[in-house]
Every structure is written in C-alpha cells, then in structure tokens.
Tab-separated table of C-alpha atoms and ligand atoms in Angstrom:
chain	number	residue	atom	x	y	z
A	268	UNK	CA	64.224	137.159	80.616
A	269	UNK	CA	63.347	137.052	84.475
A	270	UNK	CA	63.968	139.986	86.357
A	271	UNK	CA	67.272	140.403	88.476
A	272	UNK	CA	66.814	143.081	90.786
A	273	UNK	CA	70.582	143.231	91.700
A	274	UNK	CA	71.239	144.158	88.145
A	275	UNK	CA	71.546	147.452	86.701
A	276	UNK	CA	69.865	148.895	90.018
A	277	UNK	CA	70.159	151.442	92.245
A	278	UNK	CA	70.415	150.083	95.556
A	279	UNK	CA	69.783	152.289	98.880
A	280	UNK	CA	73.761	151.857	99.713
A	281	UNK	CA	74.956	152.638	95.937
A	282	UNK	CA	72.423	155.855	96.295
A	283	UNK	CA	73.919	157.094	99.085
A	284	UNK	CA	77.644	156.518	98.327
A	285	UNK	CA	76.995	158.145	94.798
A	286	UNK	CA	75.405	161.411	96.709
A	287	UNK	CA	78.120	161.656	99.270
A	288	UNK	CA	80.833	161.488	96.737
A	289	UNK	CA	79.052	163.985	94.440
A	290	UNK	CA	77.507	166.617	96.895
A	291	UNK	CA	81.315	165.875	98.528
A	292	UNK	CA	82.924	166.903	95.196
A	293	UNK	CA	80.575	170.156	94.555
A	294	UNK	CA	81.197	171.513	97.759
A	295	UNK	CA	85.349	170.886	97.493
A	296	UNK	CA	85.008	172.040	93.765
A	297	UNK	CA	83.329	175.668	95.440
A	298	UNK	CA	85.888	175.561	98.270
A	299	UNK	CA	88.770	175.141	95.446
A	300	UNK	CA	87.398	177.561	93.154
A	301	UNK	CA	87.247	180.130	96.239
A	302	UNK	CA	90.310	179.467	97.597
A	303	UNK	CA	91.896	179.216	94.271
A	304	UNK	CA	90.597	182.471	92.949
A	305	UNK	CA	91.846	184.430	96.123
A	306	UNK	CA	95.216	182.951	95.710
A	307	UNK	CA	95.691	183.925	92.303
A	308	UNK	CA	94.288	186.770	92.466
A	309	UNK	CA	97.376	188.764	91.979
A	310	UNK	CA	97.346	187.245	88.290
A	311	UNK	CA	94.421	189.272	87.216
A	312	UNK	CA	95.189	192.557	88.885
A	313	UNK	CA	94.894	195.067	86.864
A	314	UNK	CA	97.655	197.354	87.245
A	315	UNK	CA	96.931	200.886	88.424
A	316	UNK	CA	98.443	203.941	86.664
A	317	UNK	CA	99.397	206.989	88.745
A	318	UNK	CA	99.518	210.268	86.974
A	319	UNK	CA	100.636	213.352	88.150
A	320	UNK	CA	99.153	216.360	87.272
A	321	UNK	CA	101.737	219.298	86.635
A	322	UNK	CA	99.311	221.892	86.195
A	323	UNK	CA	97.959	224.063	83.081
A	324	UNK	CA	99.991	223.823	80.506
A	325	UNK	CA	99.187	227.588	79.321
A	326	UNK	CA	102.014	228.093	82.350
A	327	UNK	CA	104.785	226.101	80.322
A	328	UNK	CA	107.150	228.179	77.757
A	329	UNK	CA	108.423	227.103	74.366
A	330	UNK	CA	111.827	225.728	74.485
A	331	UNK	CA	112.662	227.065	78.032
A	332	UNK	CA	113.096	223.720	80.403
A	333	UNK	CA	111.601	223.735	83.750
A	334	UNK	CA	112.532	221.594	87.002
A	335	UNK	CA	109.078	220.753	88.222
A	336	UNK	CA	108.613	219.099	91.608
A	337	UNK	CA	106.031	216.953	92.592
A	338	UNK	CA	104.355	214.443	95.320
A	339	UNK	CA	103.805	210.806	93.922
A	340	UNK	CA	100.827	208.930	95.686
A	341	UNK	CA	101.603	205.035	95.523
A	342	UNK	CA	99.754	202.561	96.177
A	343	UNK	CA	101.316	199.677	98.347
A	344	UNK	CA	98.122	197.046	99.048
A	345	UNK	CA	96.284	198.889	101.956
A	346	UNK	CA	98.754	201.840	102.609
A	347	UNK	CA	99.989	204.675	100.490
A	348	UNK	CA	103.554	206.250	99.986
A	349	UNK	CA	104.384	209.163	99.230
A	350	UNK	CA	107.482	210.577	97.816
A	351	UNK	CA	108.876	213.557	96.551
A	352	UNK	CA	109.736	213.809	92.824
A	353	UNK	CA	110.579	215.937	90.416
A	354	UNK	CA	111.024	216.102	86.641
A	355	UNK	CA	112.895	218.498	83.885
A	356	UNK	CA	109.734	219.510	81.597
A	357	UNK	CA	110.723	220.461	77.720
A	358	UNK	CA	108.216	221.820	75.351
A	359	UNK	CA	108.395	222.892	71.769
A	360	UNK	CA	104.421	224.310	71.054
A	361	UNK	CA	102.761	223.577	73.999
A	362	UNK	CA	101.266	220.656	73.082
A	363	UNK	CA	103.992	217.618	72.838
A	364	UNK	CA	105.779	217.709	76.498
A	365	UNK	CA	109.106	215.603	77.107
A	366	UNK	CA	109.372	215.039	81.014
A	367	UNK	CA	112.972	214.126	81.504
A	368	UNK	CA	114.146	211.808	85.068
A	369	UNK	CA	116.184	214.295	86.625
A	370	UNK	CA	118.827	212.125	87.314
A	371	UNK	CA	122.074	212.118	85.239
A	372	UNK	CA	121.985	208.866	83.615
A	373	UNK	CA	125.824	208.557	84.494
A	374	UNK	CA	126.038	208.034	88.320
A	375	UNK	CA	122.750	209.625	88.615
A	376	UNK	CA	123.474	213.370	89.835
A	377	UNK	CA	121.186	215.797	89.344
A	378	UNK	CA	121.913	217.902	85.941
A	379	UNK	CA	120.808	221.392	85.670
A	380	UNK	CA	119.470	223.848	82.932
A	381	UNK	CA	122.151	226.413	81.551
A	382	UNK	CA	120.374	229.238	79.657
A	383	UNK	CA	123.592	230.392	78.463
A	384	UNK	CA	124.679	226.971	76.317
A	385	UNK	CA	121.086	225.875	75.882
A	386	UNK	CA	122.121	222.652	77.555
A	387	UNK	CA	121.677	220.249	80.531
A	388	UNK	CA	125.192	220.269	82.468
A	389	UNK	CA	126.043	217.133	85.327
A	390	UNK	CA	128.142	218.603	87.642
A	391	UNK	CA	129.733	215.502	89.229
A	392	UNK	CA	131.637	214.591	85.874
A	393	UNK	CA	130.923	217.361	83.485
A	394	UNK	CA	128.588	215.910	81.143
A	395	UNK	CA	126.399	217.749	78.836
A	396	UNK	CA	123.130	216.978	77.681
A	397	UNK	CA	121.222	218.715	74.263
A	398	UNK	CA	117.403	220.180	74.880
A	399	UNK	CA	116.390	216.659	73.200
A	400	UNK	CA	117.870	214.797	75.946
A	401	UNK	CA	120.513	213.145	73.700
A	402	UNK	CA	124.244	213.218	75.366
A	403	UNK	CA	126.573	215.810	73.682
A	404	UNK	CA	129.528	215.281	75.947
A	405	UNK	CA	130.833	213.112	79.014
A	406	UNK	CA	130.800	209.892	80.152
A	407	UNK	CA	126.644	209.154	80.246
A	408	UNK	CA	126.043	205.483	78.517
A	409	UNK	CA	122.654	207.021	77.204
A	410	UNK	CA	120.260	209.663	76.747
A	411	UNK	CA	118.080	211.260	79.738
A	412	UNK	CA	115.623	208.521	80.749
A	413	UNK	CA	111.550	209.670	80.239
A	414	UNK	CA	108.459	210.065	81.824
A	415	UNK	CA	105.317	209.103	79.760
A	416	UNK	CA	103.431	212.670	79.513
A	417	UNK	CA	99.836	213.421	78.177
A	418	UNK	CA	98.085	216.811	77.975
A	419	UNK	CA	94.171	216.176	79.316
A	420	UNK	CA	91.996	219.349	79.801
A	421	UNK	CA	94.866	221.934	79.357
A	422	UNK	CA	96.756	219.915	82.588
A	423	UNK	CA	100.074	218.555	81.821
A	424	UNK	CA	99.870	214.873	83.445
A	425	UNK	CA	102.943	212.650	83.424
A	426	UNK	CA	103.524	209.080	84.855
A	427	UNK	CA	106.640	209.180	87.075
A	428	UNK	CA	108.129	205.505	85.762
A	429	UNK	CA	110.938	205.474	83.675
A	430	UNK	CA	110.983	204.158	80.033
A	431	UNK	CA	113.579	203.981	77.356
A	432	UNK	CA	114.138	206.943	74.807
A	433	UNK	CA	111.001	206.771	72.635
B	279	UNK	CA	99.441	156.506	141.319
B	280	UNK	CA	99.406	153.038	140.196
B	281	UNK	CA	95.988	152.544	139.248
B	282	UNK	CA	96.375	155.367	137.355
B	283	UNK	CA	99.382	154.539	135.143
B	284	UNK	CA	97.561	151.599	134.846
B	285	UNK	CA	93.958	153.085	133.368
B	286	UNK	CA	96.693	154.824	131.174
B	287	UNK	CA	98.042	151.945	130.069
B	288	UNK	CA	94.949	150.861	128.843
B	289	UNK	CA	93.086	153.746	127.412
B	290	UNK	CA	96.233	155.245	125.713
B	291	UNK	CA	97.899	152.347	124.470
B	292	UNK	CA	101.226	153.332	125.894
B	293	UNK	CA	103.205	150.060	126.151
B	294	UNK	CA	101.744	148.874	122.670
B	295	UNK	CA	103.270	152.554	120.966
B	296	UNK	CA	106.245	152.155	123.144
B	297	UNK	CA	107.164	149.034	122.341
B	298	UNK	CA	106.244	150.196	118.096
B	299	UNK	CA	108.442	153.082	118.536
B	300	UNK	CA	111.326	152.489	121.113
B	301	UNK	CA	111.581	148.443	121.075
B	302	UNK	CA	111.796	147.797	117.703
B	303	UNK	CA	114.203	146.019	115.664
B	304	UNK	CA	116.930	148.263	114.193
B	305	UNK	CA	120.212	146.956	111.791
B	306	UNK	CA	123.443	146.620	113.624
B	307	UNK	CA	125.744	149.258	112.514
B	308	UNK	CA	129.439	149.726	113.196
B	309	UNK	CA	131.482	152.395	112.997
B	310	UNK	CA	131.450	155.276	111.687
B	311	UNK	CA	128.725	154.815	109.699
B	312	UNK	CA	126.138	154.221	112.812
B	313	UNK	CA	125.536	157.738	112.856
B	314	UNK	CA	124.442	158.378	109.690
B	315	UNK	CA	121.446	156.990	110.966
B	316	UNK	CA	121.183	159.864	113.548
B	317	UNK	CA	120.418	161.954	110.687
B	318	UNK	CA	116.607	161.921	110.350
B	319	UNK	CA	116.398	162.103	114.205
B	320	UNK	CA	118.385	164.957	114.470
B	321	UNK	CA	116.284	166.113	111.687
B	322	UNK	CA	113.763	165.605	113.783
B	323	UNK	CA	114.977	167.232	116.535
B	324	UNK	CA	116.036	170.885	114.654
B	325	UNK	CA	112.684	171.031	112.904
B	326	UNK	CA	111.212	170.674	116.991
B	327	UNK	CA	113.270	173.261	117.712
B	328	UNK	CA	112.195	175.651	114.398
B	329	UNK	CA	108.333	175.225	115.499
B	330	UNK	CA	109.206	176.263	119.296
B	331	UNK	CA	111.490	179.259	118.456
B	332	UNK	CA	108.738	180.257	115.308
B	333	UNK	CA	106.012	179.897	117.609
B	334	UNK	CA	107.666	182.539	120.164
B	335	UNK	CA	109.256	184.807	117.500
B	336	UNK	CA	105.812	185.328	116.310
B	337	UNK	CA	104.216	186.553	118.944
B	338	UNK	CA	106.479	189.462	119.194
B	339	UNK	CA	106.420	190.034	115.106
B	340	UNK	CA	104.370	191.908	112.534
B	341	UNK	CA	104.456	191.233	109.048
B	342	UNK	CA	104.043	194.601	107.372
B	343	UNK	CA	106.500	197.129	105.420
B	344	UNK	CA	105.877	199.836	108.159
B	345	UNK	CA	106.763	197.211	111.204
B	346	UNK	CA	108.326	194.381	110.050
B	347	UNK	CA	111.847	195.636	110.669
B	348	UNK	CA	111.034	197.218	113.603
B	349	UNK	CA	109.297	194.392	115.956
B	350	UNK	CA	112.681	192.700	114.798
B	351	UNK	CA	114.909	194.720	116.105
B	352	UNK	CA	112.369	195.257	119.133
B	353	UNK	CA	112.897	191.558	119.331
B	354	UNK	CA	116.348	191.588	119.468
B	355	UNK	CA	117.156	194.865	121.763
B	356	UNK	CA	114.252	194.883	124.329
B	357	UNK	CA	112.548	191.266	124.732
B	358	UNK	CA	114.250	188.912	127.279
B	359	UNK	CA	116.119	186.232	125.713
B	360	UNK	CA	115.045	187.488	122.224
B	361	UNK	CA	118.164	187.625	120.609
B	362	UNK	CA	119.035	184.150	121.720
B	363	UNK	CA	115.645	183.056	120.708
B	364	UNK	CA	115.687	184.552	117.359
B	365	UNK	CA	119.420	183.078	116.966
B	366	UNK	CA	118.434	179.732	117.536
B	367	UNK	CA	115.866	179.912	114.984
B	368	UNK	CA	117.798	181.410	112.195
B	369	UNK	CA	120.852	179.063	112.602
B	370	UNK	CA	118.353	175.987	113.325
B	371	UNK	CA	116.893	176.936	109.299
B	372	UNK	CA	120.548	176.843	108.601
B	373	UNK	CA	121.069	173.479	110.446
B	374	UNK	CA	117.683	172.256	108.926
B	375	UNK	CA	118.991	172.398	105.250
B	376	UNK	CA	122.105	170.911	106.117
B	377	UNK	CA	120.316	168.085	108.313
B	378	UNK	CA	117.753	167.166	105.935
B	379	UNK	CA	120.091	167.319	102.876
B	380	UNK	CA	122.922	164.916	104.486
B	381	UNK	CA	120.053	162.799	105.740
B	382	UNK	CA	118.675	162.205	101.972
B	383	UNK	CA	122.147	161.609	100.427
B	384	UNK	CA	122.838	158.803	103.344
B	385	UNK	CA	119.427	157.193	101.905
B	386	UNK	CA	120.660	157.888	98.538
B	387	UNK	CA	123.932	156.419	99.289
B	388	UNK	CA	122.792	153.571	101.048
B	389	UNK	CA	120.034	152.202	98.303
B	390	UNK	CA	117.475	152.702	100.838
B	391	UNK	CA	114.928	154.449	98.863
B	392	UNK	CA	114.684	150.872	97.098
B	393	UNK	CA	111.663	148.621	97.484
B	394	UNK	CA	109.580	148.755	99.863
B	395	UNK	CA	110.529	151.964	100.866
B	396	UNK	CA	110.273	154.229	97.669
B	397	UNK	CA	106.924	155.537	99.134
B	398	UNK	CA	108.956	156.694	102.514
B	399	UNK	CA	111.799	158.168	99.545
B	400	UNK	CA	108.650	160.286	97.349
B	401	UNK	CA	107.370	161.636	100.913
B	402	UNK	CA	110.751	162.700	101.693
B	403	UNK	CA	111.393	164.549	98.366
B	404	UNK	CA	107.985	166.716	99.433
B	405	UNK	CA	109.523	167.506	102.202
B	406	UNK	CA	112.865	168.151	100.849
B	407	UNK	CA	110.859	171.399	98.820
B	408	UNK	CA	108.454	172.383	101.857
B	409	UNK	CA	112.054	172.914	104.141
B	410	UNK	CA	113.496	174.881	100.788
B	411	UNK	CA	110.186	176.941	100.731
B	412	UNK	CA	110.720	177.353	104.367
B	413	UNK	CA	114.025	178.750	103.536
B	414	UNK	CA	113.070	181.017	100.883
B	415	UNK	CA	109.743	182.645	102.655
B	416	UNK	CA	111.799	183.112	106.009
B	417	UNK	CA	114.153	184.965	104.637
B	418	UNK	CA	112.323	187.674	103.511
B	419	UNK	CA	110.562	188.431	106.868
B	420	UNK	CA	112.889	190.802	108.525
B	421	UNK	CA	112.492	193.052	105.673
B	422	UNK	CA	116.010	194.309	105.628
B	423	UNK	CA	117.954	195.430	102.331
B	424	UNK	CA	119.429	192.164	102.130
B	425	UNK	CA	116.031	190.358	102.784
B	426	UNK	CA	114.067	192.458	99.861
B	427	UNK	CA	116.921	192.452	97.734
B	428	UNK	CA	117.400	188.024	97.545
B	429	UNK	CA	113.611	187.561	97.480
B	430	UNK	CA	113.439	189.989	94.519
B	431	UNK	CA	116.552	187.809	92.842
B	432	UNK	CA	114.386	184.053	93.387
B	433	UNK	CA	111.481	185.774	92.593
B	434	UNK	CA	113.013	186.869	89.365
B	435	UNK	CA	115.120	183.510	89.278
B	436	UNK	CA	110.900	181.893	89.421
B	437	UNK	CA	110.068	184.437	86.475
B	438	UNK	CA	112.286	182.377	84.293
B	439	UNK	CA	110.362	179.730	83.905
B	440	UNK	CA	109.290	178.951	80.195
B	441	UNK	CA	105.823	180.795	79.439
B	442	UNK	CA	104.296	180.381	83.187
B	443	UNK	CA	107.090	182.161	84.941
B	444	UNK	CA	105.931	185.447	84.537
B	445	UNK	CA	102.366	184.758	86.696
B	446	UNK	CA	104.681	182.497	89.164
B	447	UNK	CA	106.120	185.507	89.605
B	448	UNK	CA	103.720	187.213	90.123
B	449	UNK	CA	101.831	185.189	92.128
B	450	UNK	CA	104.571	184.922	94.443
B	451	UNK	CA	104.590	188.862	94.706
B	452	UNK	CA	100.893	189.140	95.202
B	453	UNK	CA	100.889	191.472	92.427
B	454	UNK	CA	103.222	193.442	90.141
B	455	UNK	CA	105.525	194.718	92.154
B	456	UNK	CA	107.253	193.354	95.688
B	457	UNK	CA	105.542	195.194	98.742
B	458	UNK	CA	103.320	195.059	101.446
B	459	UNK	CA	100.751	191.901	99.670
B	460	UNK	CA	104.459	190.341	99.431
B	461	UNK	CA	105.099	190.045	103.272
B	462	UNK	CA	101.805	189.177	103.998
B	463	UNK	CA	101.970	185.905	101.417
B	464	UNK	CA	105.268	184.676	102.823
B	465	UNK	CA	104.050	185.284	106.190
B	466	UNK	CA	100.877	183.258	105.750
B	467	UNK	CA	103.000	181.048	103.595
B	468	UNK	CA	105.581	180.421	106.297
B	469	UNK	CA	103.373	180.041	109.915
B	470	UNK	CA	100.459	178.556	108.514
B	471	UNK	CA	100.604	176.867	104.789
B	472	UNK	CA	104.357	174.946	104.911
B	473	UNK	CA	103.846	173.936	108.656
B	474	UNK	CA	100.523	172.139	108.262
B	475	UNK	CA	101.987	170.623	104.613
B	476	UNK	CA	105.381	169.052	106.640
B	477	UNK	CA	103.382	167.744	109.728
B	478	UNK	CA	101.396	165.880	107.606
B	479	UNK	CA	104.106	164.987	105.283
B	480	UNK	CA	106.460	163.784	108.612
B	481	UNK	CA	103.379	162.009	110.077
B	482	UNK	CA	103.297	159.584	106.541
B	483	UNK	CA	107.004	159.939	107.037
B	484	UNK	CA	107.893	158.781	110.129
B	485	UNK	CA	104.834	156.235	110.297
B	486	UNK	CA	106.709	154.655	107.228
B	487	UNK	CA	109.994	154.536	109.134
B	488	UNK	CA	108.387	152.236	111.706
B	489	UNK	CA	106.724	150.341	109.704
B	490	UNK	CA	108.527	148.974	107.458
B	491	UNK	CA	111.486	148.913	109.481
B	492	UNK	CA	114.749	150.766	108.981
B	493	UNK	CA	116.939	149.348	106.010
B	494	UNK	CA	120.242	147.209	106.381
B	495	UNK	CA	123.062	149.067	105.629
B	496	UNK	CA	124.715	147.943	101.739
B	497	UNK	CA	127.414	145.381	102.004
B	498	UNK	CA	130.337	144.377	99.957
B	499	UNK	CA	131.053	140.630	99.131
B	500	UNK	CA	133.303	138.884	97.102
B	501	UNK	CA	132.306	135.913	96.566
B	502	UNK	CA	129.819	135.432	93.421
B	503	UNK	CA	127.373	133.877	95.086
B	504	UNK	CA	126.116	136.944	96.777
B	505	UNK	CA	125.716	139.085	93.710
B	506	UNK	CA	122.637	140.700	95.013
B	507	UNK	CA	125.193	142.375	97.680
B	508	UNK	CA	124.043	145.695	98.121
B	509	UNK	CA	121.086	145.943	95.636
B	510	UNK	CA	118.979	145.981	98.164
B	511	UNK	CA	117.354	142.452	97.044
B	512	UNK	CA	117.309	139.952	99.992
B	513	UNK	CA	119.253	137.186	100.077
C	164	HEM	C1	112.341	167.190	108.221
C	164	HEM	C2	112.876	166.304	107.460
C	164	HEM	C3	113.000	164.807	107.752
C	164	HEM	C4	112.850	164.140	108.934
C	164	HEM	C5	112.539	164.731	110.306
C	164	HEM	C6	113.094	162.745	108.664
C	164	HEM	C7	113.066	161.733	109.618
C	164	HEM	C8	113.457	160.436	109.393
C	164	HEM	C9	113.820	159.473	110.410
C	164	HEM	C10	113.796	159.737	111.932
C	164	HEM	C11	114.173	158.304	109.783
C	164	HEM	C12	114.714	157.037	110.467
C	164	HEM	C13	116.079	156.576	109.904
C	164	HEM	C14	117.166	157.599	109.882
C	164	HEM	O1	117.112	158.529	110.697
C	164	HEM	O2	118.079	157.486	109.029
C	164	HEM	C15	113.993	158.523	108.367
C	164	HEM	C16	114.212	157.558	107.376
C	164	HEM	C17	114.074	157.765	105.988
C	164	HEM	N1	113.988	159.018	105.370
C	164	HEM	FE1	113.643	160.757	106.338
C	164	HEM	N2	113.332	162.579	107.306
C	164	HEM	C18	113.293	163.810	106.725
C	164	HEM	C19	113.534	164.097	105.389
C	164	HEM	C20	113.767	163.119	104.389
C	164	HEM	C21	114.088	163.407	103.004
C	164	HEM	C22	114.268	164.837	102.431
C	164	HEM	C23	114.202	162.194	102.356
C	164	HEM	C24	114.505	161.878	100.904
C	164	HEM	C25	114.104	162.579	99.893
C	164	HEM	C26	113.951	161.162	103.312
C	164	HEM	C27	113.930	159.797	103.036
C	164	HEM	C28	113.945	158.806	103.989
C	164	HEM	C29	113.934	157.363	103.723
C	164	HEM	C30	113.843	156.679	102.324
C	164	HEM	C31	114.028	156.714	104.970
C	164	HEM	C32	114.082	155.207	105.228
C	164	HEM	C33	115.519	154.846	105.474
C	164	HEM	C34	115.706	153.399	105.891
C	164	HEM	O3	114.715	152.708	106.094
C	164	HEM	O4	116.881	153.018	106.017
C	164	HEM	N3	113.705	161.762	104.552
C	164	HEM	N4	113.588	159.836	108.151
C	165	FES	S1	126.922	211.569	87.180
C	165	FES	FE1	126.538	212.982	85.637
C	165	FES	S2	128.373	212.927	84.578
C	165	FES	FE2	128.761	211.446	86.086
C-alpha cells in the first residue's frame, strides 16, 4: 500500500481548527459552569433557622401560661429585620414547652390568660381556648397555631414560624 | 458639505441600506386591512419608547426593599417630568403586550408564518416570552403591596410545575422566601438579561423581514383553478 499523506492525517489547518474549537469549548464550559452555579445558587441554599432564646427555663412555672415578648433577627440577603414578637409559653414539668402564636386563630386578636377559668379568652368575639390550645368555645376554625420549642442548656429556645397542631 | 455626504455615502453604505430598508418592494394592500401591517412597526416603535423611558427611570431608581418604593415615589413627586416619564413607560408595557400580541395573530391570521418565513415566525415566538418576562419582572419593581403580592401569585403559579416547579420557584426568588435577593434578580433580569436577549432576537427579526420580503396578504377565489388560494403556495 503506498502512502497517502492526505489520509488519516493531521494537517496544520485540521490541528488548529480542532484546538480552537476545543480550548473554545473548555473555556465556555468554565464560563457556563460559573455563571450557571451563581444563578442557581438559590437552589442549594441552605435554609437558616432563627431561634430565639427565651431565657432559663428554671424561670418558667408549671401550668401557669406566660406572654413572653421577644425581638426576631431575620435575615433578608445583606440586611437584617427586626421585629417584635411575642409568644404564650405553657409548661407542664419544665421540660416539654408549648409556645402558642399569640394571635386568635379567628380574626387574629390577641387572646389573653384568665387565671380564674384556666383558659385563653379572645376578646373580639368571645372565644375560649383550653391550656392545650384546643378551642372550647367560639367561632375559631382551629386550635392555637405553634412555635417549634427546644430546651438547650437550661434556655428555652423557640423558632417564631408557625406550624400546624403537632 | 457635499463632499462629505458623499465620503458618507461611500464608507457607510447609506444609499445601498436605504434603498434595502425604505425602497423595497412591499404587497399592495387595501383597506382596512393595510394597517395590520403597521403592527410590527408600531411594535417597533413602543419597544423604542420602553428602552428610552427605562433608560431614564433608572437612573433615578434603586432596587432594594429599603428604597425601592421610595426613589419611586421620589420619581414621581420631585423629578421634573418624572411622573410623565414613568407614565409613558408603564402604559407603553401595557401597549407593548397588546402591540406585539395583535401583531402575531395578524401573522397567524394571514398564513404568514408559512414557508419561507417560519424562521422569522420561531424568532417571533422568543420574543413573544422575553416581552411577557418583561411584563412579569417590571411589575414587581416598585415594590408596592400590589407589586409583592402578584409576583408572589406567578411565582407560586411557576411552583406548579410538575417535579421542577418547586426550584423554578425558587430560583426565581433567589432563595426561599421573596425579599431583598428577589428585587435584585428581576432588576438584573429586567435592565440587563431580557434587553440584550430581544435586541438580538429583533436584529434576526427584522433582518428576516427584509429579506425575505413581506408576505402577500391571503386571497379568496372561486374558481377551482386557484385552489392554492391562500395557502400560501405560489401560483
Ligand atoms: C417587539 C416585538 C416585535 C417587533 C418589533 C416586530 C417587528 C416586525 C416588523 C416591523 C415586521 C414587518 C411586517 C409587519 O409589520 O407586519 C414583522 C413581520 C413579522 N413578524 Fe414581527 N415583530 C415583533 C414580534 C413578533 C412576534 C411575537 C411574532 C410571532 C410569534 C412575529 C412574527 C412575524 C412574522 C412571521 C413576520 C413576517 C410577516 C410577513 O412577512 O408578512 N413578530 N415584525
Ligand atoms: S378574633 Fe378571636 S374570636 Fe374572633
């Protein structure tokens, strides 16, 4: 067989062409990648949880229901809000805490302790609420909304986000 | 002054792109229906107007939660002209929807999409969506209740989407929640990403237009000899 040098051979040109296009491709693959990643970054974001601490438990009573009021620091990109809170804190023994929304989950006035009928009273439409939250009387669709709570080193820390009745 | 229109004559081209653009054939129309073929010039002409009136809102805007409001209504109450200004550009996005969108059902209507031109039709679609993402970005930018409050529904409409829609959403948001990475994404979004997406979409666009000519307009026949009436197949 004689030898065809135009056949299966890298010319100069073909060279060239085939380094442009690849080098090309790397550095658009990078610039994608880059580019790409920043853009979706939001996708895998972890999310940031913002307890609050309520202070030592020790200073909680059994069965007595506190209005607690609080600052919540959140996080908005670069800038941080802050808002006042509050929350209606229910303990048994100290050691399992509900944190009730203090919003009546009617139209969403603010309910109060009675010591006298061991109850959570709306004013606006005279609903009534038992120590567990649960609705004993009025016009409320459901119970008091939550806060997730935790005790960590004898603080009481809750997460100011509502969630359904556990 | 002659010499020079002259050396600009033949450096620039001028009477060759004048003669492309402004001497070219173009159907006979009668009637009424002559003016639907205003409809991509007047296009045109509104999105000209959007990328003046943009151009001067920004400088006087800032895209963040704390502001955003604010250099609006600064805008409107204290710049010269500003609430004009900012008129024209929020009844020209108006305009622009209604332009574009009567524009693509007289090509729809007409068969002109049809060979040769179904290249012009899939360049038009692309710009169809970058004037509704136009749409949906403004409209959060004045950061108003009524601003937050339809973003948050299409962003939840996006969130629909089978399997993907939650990180569309998402990814829309800049994060979990709507805030300040929000603004900032439509922002960018809006001034920079759509703008540079439709020029170069219009420039395949209108290059199109001219060169393959615009269509003639359907026609009705009865005798059976001209059954390819209005299919857009030459006779
Ligand atoms: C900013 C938006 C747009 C601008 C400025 C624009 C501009 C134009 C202009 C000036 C013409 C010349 C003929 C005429 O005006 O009827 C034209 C033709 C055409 N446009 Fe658009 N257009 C736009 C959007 C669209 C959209 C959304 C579609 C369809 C999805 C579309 C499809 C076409 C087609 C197929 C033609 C050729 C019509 C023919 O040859 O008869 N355009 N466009
Ligand atoms: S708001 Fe509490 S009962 Fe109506």
């Amino acid at each position: 067989m004689a030898y065809d040098p135009t056949e299966n051979e890298i010319t100069r040109r073909s060279f060239l062409s085939r380094a442009i296009v690849g080098i090309g491709g790397l550095i658009g693959a990078v610039f994608t990648g880059i580019g790409g990643g920043y853009f979706l970054s939001p996708l895998w974001h972890k999310k940031k949880e913002s307890w609050v601490d309520l202070g030592l438990v020790k200073d909680f009573r059994e069965g007595v229901p506190v209005k607690v009021d609080f600052t919540v620091r959140k996080r908005d990109a670069w800038s941080t809000i802050e808002s006042r809170s509050s929350a209606w804190i229910v303990t048994a023994n100290l050691k399992e805490f509900i944190a009730f929304d203090p919003k009546c989950t009617h139209l969403g006035c603010p309910y109060r302790w009675s010591d006298d009928k061991k109850q959570f009273l709306c004013p606006c439409h005279t609903a009534t609420f038992g120590i567990d939250g649960k609705v004993v009387s009025g016009p409320p669709p459901r119970p008091l909304d939550r806060y997730p709570t935790k005790v960590v080193g004898g603080h009481l820390l809750i997460l100011p986000q509502k969630t359904a009745e556990a | 002054m002659n010499s020079f229109w002259e050396w600009m004559k033949t450096r620039l081209g001028i009477e060759e792109l004048w003669n492309a653009l402004f001497a070219r054939h173009v159907p006979e129309a009668k009637g009424w229906t002559a003016w639907l073929y205003t409809l991509g010039s007047a296009s045109l002409f509104v999105f000209t107007v959007q990328a003046i009136t943009g151009a001067l809102l920004a400088m006087n805007y800032v895209p963040s939660p704390d502001h955003a409001y604010d250099s609006i209504r600064f805008i409107n109450e204290q710049v010269l002209l500003g609430r004009f200004l900012r008129g024209l550009h929020h009844w020209g996005a108006t305009a622009m929807v209604i332009l574009v969108s009567l524009h693509m059902l007289r090509v729809y209507f007409m068969g002109s999409y049809k060979y040769p031109r179904e290249a012009t039709w899939i360049v038009g679609v692309l710009i169809f969506l970058v004037v509704m993402g136009f749409s949906f970005t403004g409209y959060l930018l004045p950061w108003d209740q009524k601003a937050y409050w339809a973003t948050m529904v299409g962003v939840n409409i996006s969130a629909q989407v089978p399997v993907i829609g939650e990180y569309i959403g998402k990814v829309l948001k800049g994060g979990d929640e709507m805030g300040a990475v929000t603004l900032t994404r439509f922002y960018a979004i809006q001034v920079l990403v759509l703008p540079a997406i439709i020029l170069g979409a219009l420039a395949i666009h209108l290059f199109l237009v001219v060169w393959h000519g615009i269509s003639e307009s359907p026609t009705r026949k009865e005798d059976d000899q001209n059954k390819n009436a209005g299919t857009g197949i030459l006779q």
